[in-house]
Amino acid sequence: MSVEDRLRRAAHSLDESIAGRTPTSLPSTRGIAMRRLAVAGIALAVAALIAIPAIRRGIVTDIETTDQPGQRGEEATRSGEEGGGGPTEPGTRPGPGSVSGKPDGGQGTRPASGSSVAGISRDRVAFMSNRDGNSEIYTMNTDGSSQTRLTSNSAGDGEPAWSPSGDRIAFASNRDGKNAIYVMKSDGSGQSKLISVGGNGVNVPDQSFSPAWSPDGTRIAFVAVMPAGPTKGKGQIWLTNADGSDPRQLTFGDRYDSRAPSWSPDGTRIVFARTTEGFDFGDDGLWVMSADGSDMSWISYSQGVLDRMPAWSPDGKQIAFINRRRIMTMRTDGGDRKALTDTSDYDAHPSWSSDGSQLFFDRDPDGNYGFSCGVTTEEAGCPYVVGPMPPSVWRMNADGTGLRTLSNNMAGDWWPAFGRPR
Amino acid sequence: MAGREVGSLAGNASEPSLLRAAESFEEFYRREYPNMLKLAYALSGNRWAAEEIAQDGFVAAHRKWSKISGYERPGAWLRRVVSNLAVSFSRRRLVEAKALVKLAALRHDPLPPLPEPDEEVWKAVRSLPKQQAQAVALHYILDIPLSEIATTLECGESTVKAHLYRARNTLAERLGSTKEGS
């Protein structure tokens, strides 16, 4: 049979497969769609409200730029015509906070964490952006203004994490060919690899990413993915001293894939996300362990939909995480689960402000960036795919109110990390 | 909830336009849904998540409906979004994909599996470079003119022809079929 005939027959099989799956004959499906459309409608209204001040001044924010493919370059030019932000690096655009008359887009919510009455704040948000063609690390004020590029090379840099004292940023980079953990000063200077592969007498797998500083700044937890062998692609949580010495593996198990470590504020425990080969979902989700890898306990009672990307709150009482596209919080014992966001987009990578009043996260209409798998990831098996609608960084109050976007460029911004540089 | 505090504002200020959009969008939704479902199924290879992917495309379309409805071919915009979503889905890391499978399974009954020889065809299509796979799916599933495919993929007709030519050659090799008819 010719390939032409096979393709036509395969297409006909699809016709038969979906027979009856029309909107009118699937009321439950249609109901879901209509509910989501209603949510989308509300989101559209929110977007319009937030965008009004910017539109009046000729600025097109990220909210309304998910447009017909092919139009983004034009709108990028339009938004780039306006200045008004703080000092920016070449290739960056002023954040919407620099042009919005109110810190929360006029929604009347409380100001950003750390903002003083005079509007002077030390707080910054590090994040990833591909606005210059590949992923680099940037920082910005908590209102999106004064965006500054910290890394600049042809490799991928990303997954930033501030040291608690704010003077350094750990991040992942593949500049030497493999994803590895690096550290730099908060102004981008002094970039150096934390652990050399095979160095220090310990065979750390050469695909490492997702660094997380201990609250006292002396240690860094991270994820290392096995590059080969029967556990290829599976991650384990590792720990090293902040100077790269004494790397050691905290989680084990060939069937387990552990990701996204986050420290308790007292530095005694680490929460992380774990999935199990075979996906029986019996105890997948969020786990907590002591900082030495002992006393593991499962805290995620998510009824089948995985909890991922945990972030321990500064007061130690809550964990923010994502579940089914939403940013959620729960108590550290797994109780009192609350959804803070609920849109048709994929919300991911929650990061608390140091006072716990704000959450930063990224929102991706396509869901391509919601993964913790390193900055380049072909080898790790999870490439970032740029969809028609790029992700953007958002901020909200810890109760889910005061939602606003901090991105206004046409490229993707994601993986925010709150910090207080000095 | 993110939208809670502005819900009343949405109800007052935006309701009229929202209702008008929903009315015409409904027709668009009914007409295009089967085709988008097939496209999502073929390009994602996931009978659990196909409806989720198709609906994601419609939700995205609804968000931009005031603009998209004015396009000469609003369907092209939707096809592009759905085909991108479906390709992205198929390329995601296995762990994430399976998590989404689980999610989708909670919402929908899965589509019935395709006969093995036909599933083999779509599996081979999904292994093609992205635009070749999309061109093949659009051509054979939706049976639309090359000019429509070119609009959807934002390329020229000659590029579409090249995609289809190379795709058929590759598929013939991988499926052990002849290229006759191509």
Coordinates of N, CA, C and O in Angstrom, one line a residue, chain A residues 198-335:
Chain A
G198 N 32.6 15.2 38.3 CA 33.6 14.2 38.8 C 34.6 14.8 39.7 O 35.5 14.1 40.2
G199 N 34.4 16.0 40.1 CA 35.4 16.7 41.0 C 35.0 16.3 42.5 O 34.0 15.7 42.8
N200 N 35.9 16.8 43.3 CA 35.7 16.6 44.8 C 35.6 15.2 45.2 O 35.0 14.9 46.3
G201 N 36.0 14.3 44.3 CA 36.0 12.9 44.7 C 34.6 12.2 44.7 O 34.4 11.1 45.1
V202 N 33.6 13.0 44.2 CA 32.3 12.5 44.2 C 31.8 12.6 42.7 O 31.9 13.6 42.1
N203 N 31.1 11.5 42.3 CA 30.7 11.5 40.9 C 29.3 12.1 40.8 O 28.3 11.4 40.7
V204 N 29.2 13.4 40.8 CA 27.9 14.1 40.6 C 27.5 14.0 39.1 O 28.3 14.3 38.2
P205 N 26.3 13.5 38.9 CA 25.9 13.4 37.5 C 26.0 14.8 36.8 O 25.8 15.8 37.4
D206 N 26.4 14.7 35.5 CA 26.7 16.0 34.8 C 25.5 16.6 34.2 O 25.6 17.3 33.2
Q207 N 24.3 16.4 34.7 CA 23.1 17.2 34.4 C 22.5 17.7 35.7 O 21.7 17.1 36.3
S208 N 22.9 18.9 36.1 CA 22.5 19.4 37.4 C 21.8 20.8 37.2 O 22.2 21.6 36.3
F209 N 20.8 21.0 38.0 CA 20.0 22.2 37.8 C 19.1 22.4 39.1 O 19.3 21.7 40.1
S210 N 18.3 23.4 39.0 CA 17.3 23.8 40.1 C 18.0 24.0 41.5 O 17.7 23.3 42.4
P211 N 19.0 24.9 41.6 CA 19.6 25.1 42.9 C 18.7 25.8 43.8 O 17.8 26.5 43.5
A212 N 18.9 25.5 45.1 CA 18.1 26.1 46.2 C 19.1 26.3 47.4 O 19.6 25.4 47.9
W213 N 19.2 27.6 47.8 CA 20.1 27.9 49.0 C 19.4 27.5 50.3 O 18.3 27.7 50.5
S214 N 20.2 27.0 51.2 CA 19.7 26.8 52.5 C 19.5 28.2 53.2 O 20.2 29.2 52.8
P215 N 18.6 28.3 54.1 CA 18.3 29.7 54.7 C 19.5 30.3 55.3 O 19.6 31.6 55.4
D216 N 20.5 29.5 55.8 CA 21.7 30.2 56.4 C 22.8 30.4 55.3 O 23.9 30.9 55.6
G217 N 22.5 30.1 54.1 CA 23.4 30.4 53.0 C 24.6 29.5 52.9 O 25.5 29.8 52.1
T218 N 24.7 28.5 53.7 CA 25.9 27.7 53.7 C 25.9 26.5 52.8 O 26.9 25.9 52.5
R219 N 24.7 26.1 52.4 CA 24.5 24.9 51.5 C 23.6 25.2 50.3 O 22.8 26.1 50.4
I220 N 23.7 24.4 49.3 CA 22.9 24.5 48.2 C 22.3 23.1 47.8 O 23.1 22.1 47.6
A221 N 21.0 22.9 47.8 CA 20.4 21.7 47.3 C 20.2 21.9 45.8 O 20.0 23.0 45.3
F222 N 20.2 20.8 45.1 CA 20.0 20.9 43.6 C 19.5 19.5 43.1 O 19.5 18.5 43.8
V223 N 19.2 19.5 41.8 CA 18.7 18.3 41.2 C 19.8 17.8 40.2 O 20.4 18.6 39.5
A224 N 20.1 16.6 40.3 CA 21.0 16.0 39.3 C 20.3 14.8 38.6 O 19.7 14.0 39.2
V225 N 20.4 14.9 37.3 CA 19.7 13.9 36.5 C 20.7 12.9 35.9 O 21.8 13.3 35.4
M226 N 20.4 11.6 36.0 CA 21.3 10.6 35.5 C 21.3 10.7 34.0 O 20.3 10.6 33.4
P227 N 22.5 10.9 33.4 CA 22.5 11.1 31.9 C 22.5 9.8 31.2 O 22.3 9.8 30.0
A228 N 22.7 8.7 31.8 CA 22.7 7.4 31.1 C 22.4 6.3 32.0 O 22.2 6.5 33.2
G229 N 22.3 5.1 31.5 CA 22.0 3.9 32.4 C 20.5 3.7 32.6 O 19.7 4.4 32.0
P230 N 20.2 2.8 33.4 CA 18.8 2.4 33.6 C 18.0 3.5 34.2 O 16.8 3.5 34.1
T231 N 18.6 4.4 34.9 CA 17.9 5.5 35.5 C 18.0 6.8 34.7 O 17.8 7.9 35.2
K232 N 18.4 6.7 33.5 CA 18.5 7.9 32.6 C 17.3 8.8 32.7 O 16.2 8.3 32.5
G233 N 17.5 10.1 32.9 CA 16.4 11.0 32.9 C 15.8 11.2 34.2 O 15.0 12.1 34.4
K234 N 16.1 10.4 35.2 CA 15.5 10.5 36.5 C 16.4 11.4 37.4 O 17.6 11.3 37.4
G235 N 15.7 12.3 38.1 CA 16.5 13.2 38.9 C 16.5 12.7 40.4 O 15.7 12.0 40.9
Q236 N 17.6 13.2 41.0 CA 17.8 12.9 42.5 C 18.2 14.3 43.1 O 18.8 15.1 42.5
I237 N 17.8 14.4 44.4 CA 18.2 15.6 45.1 C 19.6 15.4 45.7 O 19.9 14.4 46.3
W238 N 20.4 16.4 45.4 CA 21.8 16.5 46.0 C 22.0 17.7 46.9 O 21.2 18.6 46.8
L239 N 23.0 17.7 47.6 CA 23.3 18.8 48.5 C 24.8 19.0 48.5 O 25.6 18.1 48.4
T240 N 25.2 20.3 48.5 CA 26.6 20.6 48.5 C 26.8 21.8 49.4 O 25.9 22.6 49.7
N241 N 28.0 22.0 49.9 CA 28.3 23.2 50.6 C 28.3 24.4 49.6 O 28.5 24.1 48.4
A242 N 28.1 25.6 50.0 CA 27.9 26.7 49.1 C 29.2 27.0 48.3 O 29.2 27.7 47.3
D243 N 30.3 26.5 48.8 CA 31.6 26.7 48.0 C 31.8 25.5 47.1 O 32.9 25.4 46.5
G244 N 30.9 24.6 47.0 CA 31.0 23.5 46.1 C 31.6 22.2 46.7 O 31.8 21.2 46.0
S245 N 32.0 22.3 47.9 CA 32.7 21.2 48.6 C 31.7 20.2 49.1 O 30.5 20.5 49.3
D246 N 32.1 19.0 49.3 CA 31.3 17.9 49.9 C 29.9 17.7 49.3 O 28.9 17.6 50.0
P247 N 29.9 17.5 48.0 CA 28.6 17.2 47.4 C 28.2 15.8 47.8 O 29.0 14.8 47.8
R248 N 26.9 15.6 48.1 CA 26.4 14.3 48.5 C 25.0 14.1 48.0 O 24.2 15.1 48.0
Q249 N 24.6 12.9 47.7 CA 23.3 12.6 47.2 C 22.3 12.4 48.4 O 22.6 11.6 49.4
L250 N 21.1 13.0 48.4 CA 20.2 12.9 49.5 C 19.1 11.9 49.2 O 18.6 11.3 50.1
T251 N 18.6 11.8 47.9 CA 17.5 10.9 47.6 C 18.0 9.8 46.7 O 19.0 10.0 45.9
F252 N 17.4 8.6 46.8 CA 17.9 7.5 46.1 C 16.6 6.7 45.6 O 15.5 7.1 45.9
G253 N 16.9 5.7 44.8 CA 15.8 4.9 44.3 C 15.7 5.0 42.8 O 15.4 6.0 42.2
D254 N 15.9 3.9 42.1 CA 15.9 3.9 40.6 C 14.6 4.2 40.0 O 14.5 4.6 38.9
R255 N 13.5 3.9 40.8 CA 12.2 4.1 40.2 C 11.7 5.6 40.5 O 10.6 5.9 40.0
Y256 N 12.4 6.3 41.2 CA 11.9 7.7 41.6 C 12.6 8.8 40.8 O 13.8 8.7 40.5
D257 N 11.8 9.8 40.5 CA 12.3 11.0 39.8 C 12.0 12.2 40.8 O 10.8 12.5 40.9
S258 N 13.0 12.7 41.4 CA 12.8 13.7 42.4 C 13.3 15.1 41.9 O 14.4 15.2 41.3
R259 N 12.6 16.1 42.1 CA 12.8 17.4 41.5 C 12.5 18.6 42.5 O 11.8 18.4 43.5
A260 N 13.0 19.8 42.1 CA 12.5 21.0 42.7 C 12.6 21.1 44.2 O 11.6 21.3 44.9
P261 N 13.8 21.0 44.8 CA 14.0 21.2 46.2 C 13.7 22.6 46.7 O 14.0 23.5 46.0
S262 N 13.1 22.7 47.9 CA 12.9 24.0 48.5 C 13.1 23.8 50.1 O 12.5 22.8 50.6
W263 N 13.8 24.7 50.7 CA 14.1 24.6 52.1 C 13.0 25.1 53.0 O 12.4 26.1 52.7
S264 N 12.9 24.5 54.2 CA 12.1 25.1 55.3 C 12.9 26.3 55.8 O 14.2 26.3 55.7
P265 N 12.3 27.3 56.3 CA 13.0 28.5 56.7 C 14.0 28.2 57.9 O 14.9 29.0 58.1
D266 N 13.8 27.2 58.7 CA 14.7 26.9 59.7 C 15.9 26.0 59.2 O 16.8 25.7 60.0
G267 N 15.8 25.6 58.0 CA 17.0 24.9 57.4 C 17.1 23.5 57.8 O 18.1 22.8 57.4
T268 N 16.1 22.9 58.4 CA 16.1 21.5 58.9 C 15.5 20.6 57.9 O 15.8 19.4 57.9
R269 N 14.6 21.1 57.0 CA 13.9 20.2 56.1 C 13.9 20.7 54.7 O 14.1 21.9 54.4
I270 N 13.7 19.8 53.8 CA 13.6 20.1 52.3 C 12.4 19.5 51.8 O 12.1 18.3 52.0
V271 N 11.6 20.3 51.1 CA 10.4 19.7 50.4 C 10.8 19.6 48.9 O 11.5 20.4 48.4
F272 N 10.3 18.5 48.3 CA 10.6 18.3 46.8 C 9.5 17.5 46.2 O 8.6 17.0 46.9
A273 N 9.5 17.5 44.9 CA 8.4 16.7 44.1 C 9.0 15.4 43.6 O 10.1 15.4 43.1
R274 N 8.2 14.4 43.8 CA 8.7 13.0 43.4 C 7.6 12.3 42.6 O 6.4 12.3 42.9
T275 N 8.1 11.7 41.5 CA 7.2 10.8 40.7 C 7.8 9.4 40.7 O 9.0 9.3 40.9
T276 N 7.0 8.5 40.4 CA 7.4 7.1 40.5 C 7.2 6.5 39.1 O 6.2 6.7 38.4
E277 N 8.2 5.7 38.7 CA 8.1 5.0 37.4 C 6.9 4.1 37.4 O 6.6 3.4 38.4
G278 N 6.1 4.2 36.3 CA 4.9 3.4 36.3 C 3.7 4.2 36.6 O 2.6 3.9 36.2
F279 N 3.9 5.3 37.3 CA 2.8 6.2 37.6 C 1.5 5.6 38.2 O 0.4 5.7 37.7
D280 N 1.7 4.9 39.3 CA 0.6 4.5 40.0 C 0.0 5.6 40.8 O -1.2 5.4 41.3
F281 N 0.7 6.6 41.0 CA 0.2 7.8 41.7 C -0.1 7.5 43.1 O -0.8 8.2 43.8
G282 N 0.3 6.4 43.6 CA 0.0 6.0 45.0 C 0.6 7.0 46.0 O -0.1 7.5 46.9
D283 N 1.9 7.4 45.8 CA 2.4 8.3 46.7 C 3.3 9.3 46.0 O 4.3 9.8 46.5
D284 N 2.9 9.6 44.8 CA 3.7 10.7 44.0 C 3.2 12.0 44.5 O 2.1 12.2 45.1
G285 N 4.0 13.0 44.3 CA 3.7 14.4 44.7 C 4.8 15.0 45.5 O 5.9 14.8 45.3
L286 N 4.4 15.7 46.6 CA 5.4 16.4 47.4 C 5.8 15.6 48.6 O 4.9 15.0 49.3
W287 N 7.1 15.6 48.8 CA 7.7 14.9 50.0 C 8.5 15.9 50.8 O 9.1 16.8 50.2
V288 N 8.6 15.6 52.0 CA 9.5 16.4 52.9 C 10.5 15.4 53.5 O 10.2 14.3 53.9
M289 N 11.7 15.9 53.6 CA 12.8 15.1 54.3 C 13.6 16.0 55.1 O 13.6 17.2 55.0
S290 N 14.3 15.4 56.0 CA 15.3 16.2 56.8 C 16.4 16.6 55.8 O 16.7 15.9 54.8
A291 N 17.2 17.6 56.2 CA 18.2 18.1 55.3 C 19.3 17.2 55.1 O 20.2 17.4 54.2
D292 N 19.4 16.1 55.9 CA 20.4 15.1 55.6 C 19.8 13.9 54.8 O 20.5 12.9 54.6
G293 N 18.6 14.0 54.3 CA 18.0 13.0 53.5 C 17.2 11.9 54.3 O 16.6 11.0 53.7
S294 N 17.2 12.0 55.6 CA 16.5 11.0 56.4 C 15.0 11.5 56.6 O 14.6 12.6 56.3
D295 N 14.3 10.6 57.2 CA 12.9 11.0 57.7 C 12.0 11.5 56.6 O 11.4 12.6 56.7
M296 N 11.9 10.8 55.5 CA 11.1 11.2 54.4 C 9.6 11.0 54.7 O 9.2 9.9 55.2
S297 N 8.8 11.9 54.4 CA 7.3 11.7 54.5 C 6.6 12.4 53.4 O 7.0 13.4 52.8
W298 N 5.5 11.7 53.0 CA 4.7 12.2 51.9 C 3.6 13.1 52.4 O 2.9 12.8 53.3
I299 N 3.5 14.3 51.8 CA 2.6 15.3 52.3 C 1.5 15.7 51.3 O 0.7 16.5 51.6
S300 N 1.6 15.1 50.2 CA 0.7 15.5 49.1 C -0.5 14.6 48.9 O -0.4 13.5 48.4
Y301 N -1.6 15.1 49.3 CA -2.8 14.3 49.2 C -3.6 14.9 48.0 O -4.6 15.5 48.2
S302 N -3.2 14.6 46.8 CA -3.7 15.4 45.7 C -4.7 14.6 44.9 O -5.1 15.0 43.8
Q303 N -5.0 13.4 45.3 CA -6.1 12.7 44.6 C -5.8 12.5 43.1 O -6.6 12.7 42.3
G304 N -4.6 12.1 42.8 CA -4.3 11.7 41.4 C -3.7 12.7 40.5 O -3.0 12.4 39.6
V305 N -3.9 14.0 40.8 CA -3.2 15.0 40.0 C -2.0 15.5 40.7 O -2.0 15.9 41.8
L306 N -0.8 15.4 40.0 CA 0.4 15.6 40.7 C 0.6 17.0 41.2 O 0.3 18.0 40.5
D307 N 1.1 17.2 42.5 CA 1.6 18.4 43.0 C 3.1 18.5 42.6 O 3.8 17.5 42.7
R308 N 3.5 19.7 42.2 CA 4.9 19.9 41.8 C 5.4 21.3 42.2 O 4.6 22.1 42.6
M309 N 6.7 21.5 42.0 CA 7.3 22.8 42.2 C 7.0 23.4 43.5 O 6.4 24.5 43.6
P310 N 7.3 22.8 44.6 CA 7.0 23.4 45.9 C 7.9 24.5 46.3 O 9.1 24.6 45.8
A311 N 7.4 25.4 47.1 CA 8.1 26.6 47.6 C 7.7 26.8 49.0 O 6.5 27.1 49.3
W312 N 8.6 26.6 50.0 CA 8.2 26.7 51.4 C 8.1 28.2 51.7 O 8.9 29.0 51.4
S313 N 7.0 28.5 52.5 CA 6.8 30.0 52.8 C 7.8 30.4 53.9 O 8.3 29.6 54.7
P314 N 8.1 31.7 53.9 CA 9.1 32.2 54.8 C 8.7 32.0 56.3 O 9.6 31.9 57.2
D315 N 7.4 32.0 56.6 CA 7.0 31.7 58.0 C 7.0 30.3 58.3 O 6.7 29.9 59.5
G316 N 7.3 29.4 57.4 CA 7.4 28.0 57.6 C 6.0 27.2 57.7 O 6.0 26.0 57.9
K317 N 4.9 27.9 57.6 CA 3.6 27.3 57.8 C 3.0 26.8 56.5 O 2.1 25.9 56.6
Q318 N 3.4 27.3 55.4 CA 2.7 26.9 54.1 C 3.7 26.4 53.1 O 4.9 26.8 53.1
I319 N 3.2 25.7 52.1 CA 4.0 25.4 50.9 C 3.2 25.8 49.7 O 2.0 25.4 49.6
A320 N 3.8 26.6 48.9 CA 3.1 26.9 47.6 C 3.6 25.9 46.6 O 4.7 25.3 46.7
F321 N 2.7 25.6 45.7 CA 3.1 24.5 44.7 C 2.2 24.7 43.5 O 1.3 25.6 43.5
I322 N 2.3 23.8 42.5 CA 1.4 23.9 41.4 C 0.7 22.5 41.3 O 1.2 21.5 41.6
N323 N -0.5 22.6 40.8 CA -1.3 21.4 40.6 C -2.3 21.8 39.5 O -3.0 22.8 39.6
R324 N -2.3 21.0 38.5 CA -3.2 21.2 37.4 C -3.2 22.6 36.9 O -4.3 23.3 36.9
R325 N -2.1 23.2 36.6 CA -1.9 24.5 36.1 C -2.1 25.6 37.1 O -1.9 26.8 36.7
R326 N -2.5 25.3 38.3 CA -2.8 26.4 39.2 C -1.7 26.5 40.3 O -1.0 25.6 40.6
I327 N -1.5 27.8 40.8 CA -0.7 28.0 42.0 C -1.6 27.7 43.2 O -2.7 28.2 43.3
M328 N -1.1 26.9 44.1 CA -1.9 26.5 45.2 C -1.0 26.6 46.5 O 0.2 26.7 46.4
T329 N -1.6 26.7 47.6 CA -0.9 26.6 48.9 C -1.6 25.5 49.7 O -2.7 25.2 49.6
M330 N -0.8 25.0 50.7 CA -1.3 24.1 51.7 C -0.4 24.2 52.9 O 0.7 24.7 52.9
R331 N -0.9 23.7 54.0 CA -0.1 23.6 55.2 C 1.0 22.6 55.0 O 0.9 21.7 54.1
T332 N 2.0 22.6 55.8 CA 3.1 21.7 55.6 C 2.8 20.3 55.9 O 3.5 19.4 55.6
D333 N 1.6 20.1 56.6 CA 1.2 18.7 56.8 C 0.3 18.2 55.7 O -0.3 17.1 55.8
G334 N 0.1 19.0 54.7 CA -0.7 18.6 53.5 C -2.2 19.1 53.6 O -2.9 19.0 52.6
G335 N -2.6 19.7 54.7 CA -4.0 20.1 54.8 C -4.2 21.5 54.3 O -3.3 22.2 53.9

